[in-house]
């Protein structure tokens, strides 16, 4: 019932039986293919309802392969300006050195993305819900924009997971995951994944093998184990997100609660057609700014101060000091990242326990 870990770099080459093995089905070397890794990729592919999948050493490894494998000098990328920090760095500082240009789509103009693509656009990159403001973007509109100019749409589905959102069903050509987060689910591994149409994944094979961001088989085994409980865990993450939103919205010490659909009526409507659950990520803005944000973090007992997300334990971080510290204060302001913002990755604790923890912590704050 439990698949083995193929903890090997190389494989016995079946020279003596070569006539009974169809060509291409022979494992040669783990950077190219490994049965433990194929199994992890297959579980993610199935969850996303995709044709093919591949796992990588990290989310950034997956993204690097997707971006470098899809583009050449002179091409243009159209990307949401609100992407994960290292994805922004990859597009802004790394691929730009190879003659690839990026056209940034402001969060508030995301529904007009069809007007921003050009004949040079080869790839569109979007993420929804976003980090840390949990804005929701219309994947069908991004897919129409890609199709209009014959480009590919790449969606980072890390926050939503395939349990809550399947971008492939809405027209994405490639879906990327930081499997470090919800897919692994226990904060004990780094991994990434790409899934999509076979034609697109096949076109990235040589780049992926050559860049070498191959997952270690032991981490692949842990990822398989995480995938077995994904649906159950996400159900509880969703429940905890709903419970905390209800508890915290309108609290006198809280200025704003960011949650998928909380920004506008339009985003609320979009959530209903695009997502089947809203996840366990929620961000709060404390009235008392950074001082109160620190106070809240130190008074919480069940929620641990740490970056990253998607594990079974609840974590809290201050984006202005961690994930978004490299942005200027004006840049943060423009993106709605206040100094008093606390980002929560709610775990799978009992919702009543989490609510009580927040009640106690907020009460003890001055
Ligand atoms: C963490 C994360 C990444 C990067 O993944 P790594 O596994 O850390 O390389 C990319 N996108 C999002 C949304 C993330 O949360």
Tab-separated table of C-alpha atoms in Angstrom, residues 78 105-117 138 141-142 144-145 148:
chain	number	residue	atom	x	y	z
A	78	UNK	CA	2.484	39.924	-19.400
A	105	UNK	CA	-0.612	44.436	-15.055
A	106	UNK	CA	-1.725	46.488	-12.032
A	107	UNK	CA	-4.066	44.614	-9.709
A	108	UNK	CA	-6.948	46.984	-10.392
A	109	UNK	CA	-6.624	46.618	-14.170
A	110	UNK	CA	-6.446	42.836	-14.203
A	111	UNK	CA	-9.915	42.566	-15.801
A	112	UNK	CA	-8.568	44.579	-18.770
A	113	UNK	CA	-5.651	42.202	-19.388
A	114	UNK	CA	-7.031	41.474	-22.883
A	115	UNK	CA	-6.107	45.058	-23.845
A	116	UNK	CA	-2.532	44.658	-22.600
A	117	UNK	CA	-1.302	41.701	-24.667
A	138	UNK	CA	-10.429	36.369	-13.239
A	141	UNK	CA	-10.264	36.708	-18.623
A	142	UNK	CA	-6.520	35.903	-18.452
A	144	UNK	CA	-9.019	34.772	-23.191
A	145	UNK	CA	-6.147	37.275	-23.308
A	148	UNK	CA	-6.204	36.161	-28.365
